[in-house]
Coordinates of C-alpha atoms and ligand atoms in Angstrom, one line a residue:
M1 CA -211.9 -87.5 -79.9
T2 CA -209.2 -85.7 -77.9
R3 CA -207.5 -82.8 -79.6
Q4 CA -203.7 -82.5 -79.7
P5 CA -202.3 -79.9 -77.4
E6 CA -201.5 -76.8 -79.5
T7 CA -197.7 -77.1 -79.2
D8 CA -197.8 -80.6 -80.8
L9 CA -199.2 -79.4 -84.1
W10 CA -197.0 -80.4 -86.9
W11 CA -197.2 -77.2 -88.9
K12 CA -195.5 -75.3 -86.1
K13 CA -192.5 -77.5 -86.3
T14 CA -192.3 -77.9 -90.1
T15 CA -189.9 -76.5 -92.7
V16 CA -191.6 -75.3 -95.9
Y17 CA -190.1 -75.5 -99.4
Q18 CA -191.8 -73.4 -102.0
I19 CA -191.9 -74.8 -105.5
Y20 CA -192.8 -72.6 -108.5
P21 CA -194.2 -75.3 -110.7
R22 CA -193.3 -73.6 -114.0
S23 CA -189.7 -73.6 -113.1
F24 CA -188.9 -76.8 -111.2
M25 CA -188.6 -79.6 -113.7
D26 CA -189.9 -80.1 -117.3
S27 CA -190.8 -83.7 -118.1
S28 CA -192.8 -83.1 -121.2
G29 CA -190.2 -81.3 -123.3
N30 CA -191.8 -77.9 -123.8
G31 CA -189.5 -75.8 -121.6
I32 CA -192.2 -75.4 -118.9
G33 CA -192.0 -77.2 -115.6
D34 CA -194.8 -79.7 -114.8
L35 CA -196.3 -82.0 -112.2
E36 CA -194.6 -85.1 -113.5
G37 CA -191.3 -83.3 -113.4
I38 CA -192.0 -82.4 -109.8
I39 CA -192.9 -86.0 -108.9
S40 CA -189.6 -87.1 -110.4
K41 CA -187.7 -84.8 -108.0
L42 CA -189.6 -85.6 -104.8
D43 CA -186.9 -87.9 -103.6
Y44 CA -184.5 -84.9 -103.9
V45 CA -186.8 -82.7 -101.9
K46 CA -187.2 -85.4 -99.2
D47 CA -183.5 -86.0 -99.1
L48 CA -182.9 -82.3 -98.6
G49 CA -184.7 -82.6 -95.4
V50 CA -187.7 -80.2 -95.8
E51 CA -191.0 -81.5 -94.6
T52 CA -193.7 -79.5 -96.3
I53 CA -194.0 -78.4 -99.9
W54 CA -196.0 -75.2 -100.9
F55 CA -196.8 -75.0 -104.5
S56 CA -197.5 -71.7 -106.3
P57 CA -200.8 -72.2 -108.2
F58 CA -201.0 -74.9 -110.9
Y59 CA -204.8 -74.7 -111.5
T60 CA -206.3 -74.0 -114.9
S61 CA -205.3 -70.5 -115.9
P62 CA -204.6 -68.3 -118.9
Q63 CA -201.2 -67.7 -117.2
E64 CA -201.2 -64.0 -117.6
D65 CA -199.9 -63.9 -114.0
F66 CA -198.5 -67.4 -114.2
G67 CA -201.3 -69.1 -112.2
Y68 CA -202.3 -66.3 -109.9
D69 CA -205.1 -65.7 -112.4
I70 CA -207.3 -68.8 -111.9
A71 CA -209.9 -69.9 -114.5
N72 CA -211.0 -73.1 -112.7
Y73 CA -210.2 -73.8 -109.1
K74 CA -211.0 -77.5 -109.4
D75 CA -208.8 -78.4 -112.4
I76 CA -205.2 -78.4 -113.4
A77 CA -203.6 -76.3 -116.2
P78 CA -203.0 -78.7 -119.1
E79 CA -199.4 -77.6 -119.5
Y80 CA -198.8 -78.8 -115.9
G81 CA -200.7 -82.0 -116.0
T82 CA -204.1 -83.5 -115.1
M83 CA -206.2 -84.0 -112.0
A84 CA -205.1 -87.7 -112.0
I85 CA -201.4 -86.6 -111.9
C86 CA -202.2 -84.1 -109.2
D87 CA -203.8 -86.8 -107.1
R88 CA -200.7 -88.9 -107.6
L89 CA -198.5 -85.9 -106.6
I90 CA -200.5 -85.6 -103.3
Q91 CA -200.1 -89.3 -102.7
E92 CA -196.4 -89.4 -103.5
I93 CA -195.7 -86.5 -101.1
H94 CA -197.7 -88.2 -98.3
D95 CA -196.0 -91.5 -99.0
R96 CA -192.7 -89.8 -98.3
G97 CA -194.0 -88.5 -95.0
M98 CA -194.2 -84.9 -96.3
K99 CA -197.1 -82.4 -96.4
I100 CA -198.6 -80.4 -99.2
V101 CA -199.7 -76.8 -99.1
M102 CA -201.7 -75.3 -102.0
D103 CA -201.8 -71.7 -102.9
L104 CA -205.3 -70.3 -102.7
V105 CA -206.2 -67.2 -104.6
L106 CA -209.5 -66.1 -103.0
N107 CA -209.3 -62.4 -103.7
H108 CA -209.7 -62.5 -107.4
T109 CA -210.1 -64.8 -110.4
S110 CA -208.9 -64.5 -113.9
D111 CA -211.1 -62.3 -116.2
K112 CA -211.3 -65.5 -118.3
H113 CA -213.0 -67.4 -115.5
P114 CA -216.5 -68.4 -116.7
W115 CA -217.9 -66.6 -113.6
F116 CA -216.5 -63.3 -114.7
V117 CA -217.4 -63.8 -118.3
E118 CA -221.0 -64.3 -117.2
S119 CA -220.8 -61.5 -114.7
K120 CA -219.6 -59.1 -117.4
S121 CA -222.2 -60.1 -119.9
S122 CA -225.0 -58.0 -118.6
R123 CA -226.1 -56.0 -115.6
D124 CA -228.9 -58.5 -114.8
N125 CA -226.8 -61.7 -115.2
P126 CA -227.2 -63.8 -112.0
K127 CA -223.4 -63.6 -111.5
R128 CA -223.2 -59.9 -111.9
D129 CA -222.9 -59.4 -108.2
W130 CA -220.2 -62.0 -107.8
Y131 CA -217.7 -59.3 -108.7
V132 CA -217.4 -55.7 -107.5
W133 CA -219.2 -53.5 -110.0
Q134 CA -220.0 -49.8 -109.6
D135 CA -221.3 -46.9 -111.6
G136 CA -218.7 -44.3 -112.6
K137 CA -218.7 -40.9 -111.2
K138 CA -221.5 -38.6 -112.3
P139 CA -222.5 -36.7 -114.4
K140 CA -221.4 -38.9 -117.3
G141 CA -220.1 -41.9 -115.4
K142 CA -216.9 -41.8 -117.3
A143 CA -214.6 -41.4 -114.3
P144 CA -213.8 -44.2 -111.8
P145 CA -216.3 -44.6 -108.9
N146 CA -213.7 -43.4 -106.3
N147 CA -210.0 -42.9 -105.7
W148 CA -209.1 -46.5 -104.9
Q149 CA -205.7 -47.5 -106.2
A150 CA -204.6 -51.0 -107.2
R151 CA -201.6 -52.6 -105.4
I152 CA -199.7 -52.1 -108.6
T153 CA -200.3 -48.3 -108.5
G154 CA -202.9 -46.4 -110.6
S155 CA -206.7 -46.7 -110.3
G156 CA -207.9 -50.2 -109.7
W157 CA -211.2 -49.6 -111.5
Y158 CA -211.7 -50.7 -115.1
Y159 CA -214.4 -49.6 -117.3
D160 CA -216.7 -52.0 -119.2
E161 CA -218.2 -50.3 -122.2
N162 CA -220.9 -52.9 -122.8
T163 CA -222.6 -52.5 -119.4
D164 CA -221.3 -49.0 -118.7
Q165 CA -220.0 -49.9 -115.2
W166 CA -216.6 -50.3 -113.6
Y167 CA -215.1 -53.4 -112.0
W168 CA -212.6 -53.4 -109.2
A169 CA -209.3 -55.2 -109.4
Q170 CA -206.9 -55.0 -106.4
F171 CA -203.9 -56.4 -108.3
L172 CA -203.7 -56.5 -112.1
P173 CA -206.6 -55.5 -114.6
F174 CA -207.2 -59.1 -115.6
Q175 CA -207.7 -60.2 -112.0
P176 CA -211.2 -58.9 -111.0
D177 CA -211.9 -59.0 -107.3
L178 CA -214.6 -61.4 -106.2
N179 CA -217.4 -59.9 -104.1
Y180 CA -217.5 -61.8 -100.8
R181 CA -220.5 -59.7 -99.6
N182 CA -222.5 -62.0 -101.9
P183 CA -223.1 -65.2 -99.9
E184 CA -223.0 -67.4 -103.0
V185 CA -219.4 -66.5 -103.6
K186 CA -218.4 -67.4 -100.1
T187 CA -220.3 -70.7 -100.3
K188 CA -218.6 -71.5 -103.6
M189 CA -215.1 -70.8 -102.3
F190 CA -215.6 -72.7 -99.0
E191 CA -216.8 -75.6 -101.1
T192 CA -213.6 -75.3 -103.2
V193 CA -211.5 -75.4 -100.0
R194 CA -213.3 -78.5 -98.9
F195 CA -212.7 -80.1 -102.3
W196 CA -209.0 -79.8 -101.8
L197 CA -209.1 -80.8 -98.1
E198 CA -210.9 -83.9 -99.1
K199 CA -208.1 -84.7 -101.5
G200 CA -205.8 -84.6 -98.5
V201 CA -204.2 -81.2 -98.9
D202 CA -202.5 -80.2 -95.6
G203 CA -202.8 -76.5 -95.7
F204 CA -203.3 -73.3 -97.8
R205 CA -201.2 -70.3 -98.4
L206 CA -203.7 -67.5 -98.8
D207 CA -202.8 -65.1 -101.6
I208 CA -203.2 -61.3 -100.8
I209 CA -205.8 -62.3 -98.2
D210 CA -205.5 -58.8 -96.7
S211 CA -207.4 -57.4 -99.6
L212 CA -210.4 -59.7 -99.6
Y213 CA -213.0 -57.1 -98.5
E214 CA -213.3 -53.4 -99.3
D215 CA -215.5 -50.7 -97.8
A216 CA -219.1 -51.7 -98.4
T217 CA -220.1 -48.1 -99.3
F218 CA -217.1 -47.3 -101.5
R219 CA -215.9 -44.3 -99.6
N220 CA -212.7 -42.7 -100.9
N221 CA -209.4 -43.7 -99.3
P222 CA -208.2 -40.8 -97.2
L223 CA -204.7 -39.4 -97.8
S224 CA -202.0 -40.8 -95.6
R225 CA -199.4 -38.8 -93.8
H226 CA -196.9 -41.6 -94.3
L227 CA -194.4 -42.3 -97.0
L228 CA -193.3 -45.6 -95.6
P229 CA -195.7 -48.6 -94.9
S230 CA -197.7 -47.8 -91.8
E231 CA -201.0 -48.5 -90.2
D232 CA -202.8 -46.3 -92.7
G233 CA -201.0 -46.8 -96.0
V234 CA -197.8 -46.1 -98.0
L235 CA -196.5 -43.4 -100.3
F236 CA -199.0 -40.9 -98.8
K237 CA -201.8 -43.2 -100.0
S238 CA -204.0 -44.7 -97.5
T239 CA -205.4 -48.2 -98.0
K240 CA -208.0 -47.8 -95.2
M241 CA -211.0 -48.7 -97.4
T242 CA -209.2 -51.4 -99.4
M243 CA -207.0 -53.4 -97.1
H244 CA -207.3 -55.1 -93.7
H245 CA -211.1 -54.6 -93.6
P246 CA -212.7 -55.9 -90.4
D247 CA -214.9 -58.2 -92.5
T248 CA -211.7 -59.9 -93.8
M249 CA -210.8 -60.7 -90.2
I250 CA -214.2 -62.3 -89.7
F251 CA -213.8 -64.3 -92.9
V252 CA -210.5 -65.8 -91.9
Q253 CA -212.0 -66.9 -88.6
E254 CA -214.8 -68.7 -90.5
L255 CA -212.3 -70.3 -92.8
R256 CA -210.3 -71.4 -89.8
K257 CA -213.4 -73.1 -88.3
L258 CA -213.8 -74.9 -91.6
I259 CA -210.3 -76.2 -91.8
D260 CA -210.3 -77.1 -88.1
E261 CA -213.1 -79.6 -88.9
Y262 CA -210.3 -81.6 -90.6
S263 CA -208.2 -82.6 -87.7
N264 CA -206.7 -85.9 -88.5
P265 CA -204.1 -84.7 -89.5
S266 CA -204.6 -81.1 -88.6
R267 CA -204.5 -78.5 -91.4
F268 CA -203.3 -75.0 -91.4
L269 CA -203.5 -71.5 -93.0
V270 CA -200.7 -69.2 -93.7
G271 CA -201.7 -65.8 -94.9
E272 CA -200.0 -63.4 -97.3
V273 CA -200.6 -60.3 -95.3
E274 CA -198.7 -57.1 -95.6
G275 CA -198.5 -54.2 -93.2
P276 CA -197.2 -53.2 -89.8
M277 CA -196.9 -55.9 -87.2
P278 CA -199.9 -54.9 -84.9
T279 CA -202.2 -54.9 -87.9
I280 CA -201.1 -58.2 -89.4
K281 CA -201.1 -59.9 -86.1
K282 CA -204.9 -59.3 -85.9
Y283 CA -205.4 -61.9 -88.6
C284 CA -204.5 -64.6 -86.0
G285 CA -207.7 -63.8 -84.2
E286 CA -208.2 -64.5 -80.5
V287 CA -207.7 -67.6 -78.4
N288 CA -211.4 -68.5 -78.5
N289 CA -211.9 -67.4 -82.0
P290 CA -208.7 -68.0 -83.9
G291 CA -208.0 -66.8 -87.4
L292 CA -204.9 -67.6 -89.5
N293 CA -202.6 -70.2 -88.0
S294 CA -199.6 -68.2 -89.2
I295 CA -198.6 -65.2 -91.2
F296 CA -196.1 -65.0 -94.0
L297 CA -193.8 -62.3 -92.5
F298 CA -192.1 -60.1 -95.1
E299 CA -189.5 -58.4 -92.9
T300 CA -187.0 -61.3 -93.2
L301 CA -186.9 -61.0 -97.0
G302 CA -185.0 -57.7 -97.1
V303 CA -183.5 -57.5 -93.6
K304 CA -179.8 -56.6 -93.4
L305 CA -177.6 -59.4 -92.1
Q306 CA -176.2 -57.5 -89.2
P307 CA -176.2 -58.6 -85.5
K308 CA -178.0 -55.5 -84.4
T309 CA -180.8 -55.6 -87.0
I310 CA -181.3 -59.4 -86.6
R311 CA -181.3 -59.0 -82.8
K312 CA -184.1 -56.5 -83.1
L313 CA -186.1 -58.6 -85.5
L314 CA -185.8 -61.7 -83.3
N315 CA -187.0 -59.7 -80.3
K316 CA -189.9 -58.3 -82.3
F317 CA -191.0 -61.8 -83.5
N318 CA -190.8 -63.1 -80.0
Q319 CA -192.8 -60.2 -78.7
Y320 CA -195.6 -60.6 -81.3
Y321 CA -195.6 -64.3 -81.7
P322 CA -195.1 -65.9 -78.2
D323 CA -196.2 -69.4 -77.8
P324 CA -198.7 -70.7 -78.9
F325 CA -198.0 -68.5 -81.9
I326 CA -195.0 -69.1 -84.1
P327 CA -193.5 -66.6 -86.6
T328 CA -192.3 -67.5 -90.1
W329 CA -188.8 -66.9 -91.4
V330 CA -189.0 -66.3 -95.2
S331 CA -185.8 -65.8 -97.1
S332 CA -187.0 -65.4 -100.8
N333 CA -190.1 -66.0 -102.8
H334 CA -191.4 -65.7 -106.4
D335 CA -192.1 -61.9 -106.1
I336 CA -188.9 -60.6 -104.7
M337 CA -185.2 -60.5 -105.5
R338 CA -183.5 -63.7 -104.4
R339 CA -181.8 -63.3 -101.1
I340 CA -178.4 -64.6 -102.1
S341 CA -178.2 -61.8 -104.7
R342 CA -178.6 -59.2 -101.9
F343 CA -175.3 -60.6 -100.6
N344 CA -173.5 -60.3 -103.9
N345 CA -174.2 -63.9 -104.5
D346 CA -171.7 -64.9 -101.8
L347 CA -172.2 -68.5 -100.9
E348 CA -170.6 -68.2 -97.5
I349 CA -173.1 -65.5 -96.6
G350 CA -175.9 -67.7 -98.1
K351 CA -174.9 -70.4 -95.6
L352 CA -174.9 -68.0 -92.7
N353 CA -178.4 -66.9 -93.8
A354 CA -179.5 -70.5 -93.9
A355 CA -178.1 -71.3 -90.4
L356 CA -180.0 -68.3 -89.0
Q357 CA -183.2 -69.2 -90.7
L358 CA -183.0 -72.8 -89.6
T359 CA -182.2 -72.2 -86.0
A360 CA -184.3 -69.1 -85.2
R361 CA -187.6 -69.6 -83.5
A362 CA -189.8 -69.7 -86.6
V363 CA -191.2 -71.8 -89.4
P364 CA -188.6 -71.5 -92.2
Y365 CA -189.8 -71.0 -95.8
I366 CA -187.1 -71.9 -98.3
Y367 CA -187.7 -70.9 -101.9
Y368 CA -186.6 -73.6 -104.5
G369 CA -183.0 -73.1 -105.5
E370 CA -181.9 -71.2 -102.4
E371 CA -180.2 -74.4 -101.2
I372 CA -177.9 -74.2 -104.2
G373 CA -177.3 -70.5 -104.1
L374 CA -179.4 -70.0 -107.3
Q375 CA -178.9 -66.3 -108.3
Q376 CA -181.2 -63.6 -109.4
N377 CA -181.1 -63.5 -113.2
S378 CA -180.7 -60.2 -115.1
I379 CA -183.3 -60.5 -117.9
P380 CA -183.8 -57.0 -119.5
L381 CA -187.1 -55.4 -118.9
S382 CA -187.9 -55.5 -122.6
D383 CA -187.7 -59.3 -122.6
S384 CA -189.6 -59.9 -119.4
L385 CA -192.9 -61.9 -119.3
D386 CA -194.1 -60.5 -116.0
A387 CA -197.4 -58.6 -116.5
V388 CA -196.6 -56.3 -113.6
V389 CA -194.1 -54.4 -115.7
S390 CA -196.1 -54.2 -118.9
R391 CA -196.7 -50.5 -118.5
F392 CA -193.0 -49.8 -118.1
K393 CA -192.3 -51.4 -121.5
K394 CA -193.9 -48.4 -123.2
L395 CA -191.1 -46.2 -121.8
P396 CA -188.1 -45.4 -124.1
K397 CA -185.3 -47.9 -123.8
V398 CA -183.0 -45.4 -122.0
L399 CA -185.6 -44.9 -119.3
Q400 CA -186.2 -48.6 -119.0
K401 CA -182.5 -49.2 -118.4
L402 CA -182.3 -46.4 -115.9
L403 CA -185.3 -47.8 -114.0
Q404 CA -183.7 -51.2 -114.0
K405 CA -180.5 -49.8 -112.6
I406 CA -182.3 -47.8 -109.8
T407 CA -184.3 -50.8 -108.7
S408 CA -181.3 -53.1 -108.8
E409 CA -182.7 -55.7 -111.0
A410 CA -185.8 -56.3 -109.0
I411 CA -188.2 -54.4 -111.3
H412 CA -189.8 -57.5 -112.8
R413 CA -190.3 -60.9 -111.2
D414 CA -188.9 -63.1 -113.9
N415 CA -185.5 -62.7 -112.5
C416 CA -186.3 -64.7 -109.4
R417 CA -188.4 -67.3 -111.2
T418 CA -185.8 -68.9 -113.5
P419 CA -185.4 -72.7 -113.9
M420 CA -184.1 -74.9 -111.1
Q421 CA -180.5 -75.9 -111.7
W422 CA -180.0 -79.7 -111.5
T423 CA -176.9 -80.4 -113.5
P424 CA -174.0 -78.4 -115.1
S425 CA -175.3 -79.2 -118.6
Q426 CA -177.0 -76.7 -120.9
N427 CA -180.4 -75.6 -119.5
A428 CA -179.1 -77.0 -116.2
G429 CA -181.0 -80.3 -116.5
F430 CA -184.3 -78.4 -116.2
C431 CA -185.3 -79.3 -119.8
S432 CA -183.5 -80.9 -122.7
P433 CA -180.6 -78.9 -124.1
S434 CA -182.4 -78.7 -127.5
I435 CA -185.3 -76.6 -126.3
K436 CA -185.7 -73.2 -124.9
P437 CA -186.8 -73.0 -121.3
W438 CA -189.6 -70.6 -120.6
L439 CA -187.2 -68.3 -118.9
P440 CA -183.4 -68.3 -119.4
V441 CA -181.4 -70.2 -116.8
S442 CA -179.5 -68.0 -114.4
S443 CA -175.8 -67.4 -114.8
G444 CA -173.5 -69.5 -112.7
Y445 CA -175.5 -72.7 -113.2
Q446 CA -172.3 -74.6 -114.2
D447 CA -171.3 -74.5 -110.5
R448 CA -174.5 -73.8 -108.8
N449 CA -176.5 -76.9 -109.5
V450 CA -177.6 -79.9 -107.5
E451 CA -175.3 -82.5 -109.1
T452 CA -172.1 -80.4 -108.6
M453 CA -173.0 -79.3 -105.1
Y454 CA -173.8 -82.8 -104.0
S455 CA -170.3 -83.9 -104.6
N456 CA -168.8 -81.1 -102.5
P457 CA -169.5 -81.7 -98.8
D458 CA -168.7 -78.1 -98.0
S459 CA -171.3 -76.7 -100.4
I460 CA -174.2 -74.6 -99.5
L461 CA -176.5 -77.5 -100.4
H462 CA -174.8 -79.7 -97.7
C463 CA -175.0 -76.8 -95.3
Y464 CA -178.8 -76.7 -95.7
K465 CA -179.0 -80.5 -95.4
R466 CA -177.0 -80.4 -92.2
F467 CA -179.1 -77.8 -90.5
L468 CA -182.3 -79.3 -91.7
Q469 CA -181.2 -82.6 -90.3
I470 CA -180.4 -81.2 -86.8
R471 CA -183.9 -79.6 -86.8
K472 CA -185.2 -83.1 -86.9
Q473 CA -182.8 -84.3 -84.2
Y474 CA -183.2 -81.4 -81.8
S475 CA -186.8 -80.8 -80.9
V476 CA -185.5 -77.7 -79.0
L477 CA -185.1 -76.1 -82.4
T478 CA -188.7 -76.6 -83.4
S479 CA -190.4 -76.3 -80.0
G480 CA -188.1 -74.5 -77.7
R481 CA -188.1 -70.9 -76.6
M482 CA -185.4 -68.4 -77.7
T483 CA -183.3 -66.1 -75.6
L484 CA -180.7 -63.7 -77.0
I485 CA -177.3 -63.8 -75.5
A486 CA -176.3 -60.3 -74.2
S487 CA -174.4 -58.4 -76.8
E488 CA -171.8 -57.3 -74.1
L489 CA -170.7 -60.9 -73.9
L490 CA -170.0 -61.2 -77.6
P491 CA -167.8 -59.5 -80.1
K492 CA -169.6 -56.8 -82.2
Q493 CA -169.7 -59.0 -85.3
V494 CA -171.3 -62.0 -83.5
L495 CA -174.9 -62.7 -82.7
G496 CA -175.8 -65.5 -80.2
F497 CA -179.0 -67.0 -79.0
S498 CA -180.1 -70.0 -77.0
R499 CA -183.0 -72.3 -77.8
W500 CA -184.2 -74.1 -74.7
I501 CA -187.0 -76.2 -73.2
K502 CA -187.5 -76.6 -69.5
T503 CA -189.5 -79.3 -68.1
S504 CA -189.9 -79.8 -64.3
D505 CA -186.4 -81.1 -63.7
V506 CA -184.4 -81.0 -67.0
K507 CA -183.4 -78.1 -69.1
E508 CA -182.5 -78.9 -72.7
E509 CA -180.5 -76.1 -74.3
V510 CA -178.5 -75.4 -77.4
N511 CA -176.6 -72.2 -78.3
I512 CA -176.2 -70.7 -81.7
F513 CA -173.4 -68.3 -82.6
L514 CA -173.2 -66.4 -85.9
N515 CA -170.3 -64.4 -87.3
F516 CA -171.6 -61.7 -89.6
E517 CA -168.2 -60.6 -90.9
D518 CA -165.6 -62.0 -93.2
T519 CA -162.9 -62.1 -90.5
L520 CA -162.0 -64.8 -88.1
V521 CA -163.2 -64.0 -84.6
E522 CA -162.3 -65.5 -81.2
F523 CA -164.1 -65.0 -77.9
S524 CA -164.7 -66.7 -74.6
N525 CA -167.7 -69.0 -74.5
P526 CA -170.5 -67.2 -72.6
T527 CA -172.5 -70.4 -72.2
A528 CA -172.1 -73.9 -70.7
S529 CA -172.4 -75.6 -74.1
K530 CA -169.3 -77.6 -74.9
N531 CA -169.8 -79.5 -78.2
I532 CA -170.3 -78.2 -81.7
I533 CA -173.3 -80.0 -83.2
A534 CA -173.3 -78.3 -86.6
S535 CA -171.5 -75.6 -88.5
T536 CA -172.0 -73.8 -91.8
T537 CA -168.6 -75.2 -92.8
I538 CA -166.8 -78.5 -92.5
V539 CA -163.4 -76.8 -92.6
R540 CA -163.4 -75.3 -89.1
A541 CA -161.1 -74.4 -86.4
E542 CA -161.3 -76.4 -83.1
N543 CA -162.9 -74.8 -80.1
N544 CA -162.3 -75.7 -76.6
E545 CA -164.7 -75.3 -73.7
Q546 CA -163.7 -71.8 -72.9
K547 CA -162.9 -70.4 -76.3
I548 CA -165.0 -70.1 -79.4
I549 CA -163.4 -69.5 -82.8
L550 CA -165.6 -68.7 -85.8
R551 CA -164.3 -68.5 -89.3
P552 CA -165.5 -65.7 -91.6
Y553 CA -169.3 -65.9 -91.9
E554 CA -169.4 -69.1 -89.9
A555 CA -172.4 -70.1 -87.8
I556 CA -172.3 -72.9 -85.3
M557 CA -174.8 -74.6 -83.0
M558 CA -173.4 -75.9 -79.7
E559 CA -174.8 -78.2 -77.0
Ligands
GLC601 C1 -199.5 -62.4 -104.6 C2 -198.6 -63.3 -105.3 C3 -198.2 -62.7 -106.6 C4 -199.4 -62.4 -107.4 C5 -200.4 -61.6 -106.7 C6 -201.7 -61.6 -107.3 O1 -198.8 -61.3 -104.1 O2 -197.5 -63.7 -104.5 O3 -197.3 -63.5 -107.3 O4 -199.0 -61.8 -108.6 O5 -200.6 -62.0 -105.4 O6 -202.4 -62.8 -107.2

């Protein structure tokens, strides 16, 4: 069988839409989103114009970390549905010509997973070694085995009285790390991957894959000289022994081999990997021994919308991810403050952000609700359900408030996980008005909802739809190269870049111009493009061939 040339692979050209299942649509009337609810909204997702859906986990779970604590990798949490409904979901997505990406949490399980329950039961249990257990520090063994810190600060070692040993958990205490140095664990997980591939799943998002392996001899992490994230750590704490272990790189290469066995259609892996660019790029492996197909890049989540910073970032992405690689452009996700709220919830800036994301050379990741400008909520810390902040809840109320102020609402993750807003009615059409949704609906839902935005052709929703549509029509946006237009040729508030493809005799080219300020700007056209193909607004001033006029925060694509 002949393999497709690399550049033709669908996952390089796709647009990903992330659904947080608990918050998308409740069909059962309990205030919690579910799979039937999602199925009922697939036509909306299709009509929006995205091509791939990535689901945050909906496997069996005690939901202490809302699905990122898995208790059975091959079954569905009853509050979300059944395996039969999941099969139908996969089918319905494929029937609409879309792809499905599952979230795969390989690093850890829930502490309620039967494997861990067994492992914890005694030192000589056959599954003892499936997790990372160590003796405490001598003489009494009552201190953690070494200085390793969890991602959520503080020691990541937890003492088990019954067996007088400590288990390692990179994230939260109820998420014990699996021990991949035990071949049985690897075999079991590869088998799980096959289980989902056989069901037709098109790819996996690999949760904190950068933390899969730790140092085999449990050496202390050295101190770091760096306060900011760097090659050797953050906040003066190195992660040398606990992140980016060379064995993790080998693991992803093996996993890649496995998924490459499924080539019709091809599947892909996107890794949640954090760190400096040279480190994370290593996960992609080498040409003859590839690793992850792509990396979930975090820089775009917080980057300032300024021509200079975006210019730098686009250059960096181009430098690190030249063809056949492709960067990702992520705007928001379920862990971080919603992007629109970094712009004071200004919908015009939201549109500009969308135009940039959908025309840059990258695979765009859109988080549910971004297309309607869904805002970060402001649930007080004391009411939050997120386990990450449980330790802060012990602080006096004044300190909690102060903390919340300093961290500008992003202290817990509930605020970016609120229900999708479908209608202007109470509970925004997510669940019946008579029940309480699992998290309170964000403010502004009366205007920021699918129904209202559909009826306004100049809404942010239609802006997303327009740009998603041109991505389908102009292959240059999904396969072309990118060249920045020299800043000397543009006003300070404008960024411009070309996307182009050159074959032996034809050059296909489009040019994108983005106005990053709230004032109208006029400049002479530095390119040969004449016609405007798309704009963030439908109320726009006319350009002529020589002169370009951009309204405040307007972005256009010209041909
Ligand atoms: C990832 C997920 C996050 C989860 C954590 C532990 O960072 O995105 O939501 O809590 O891993 O699985």
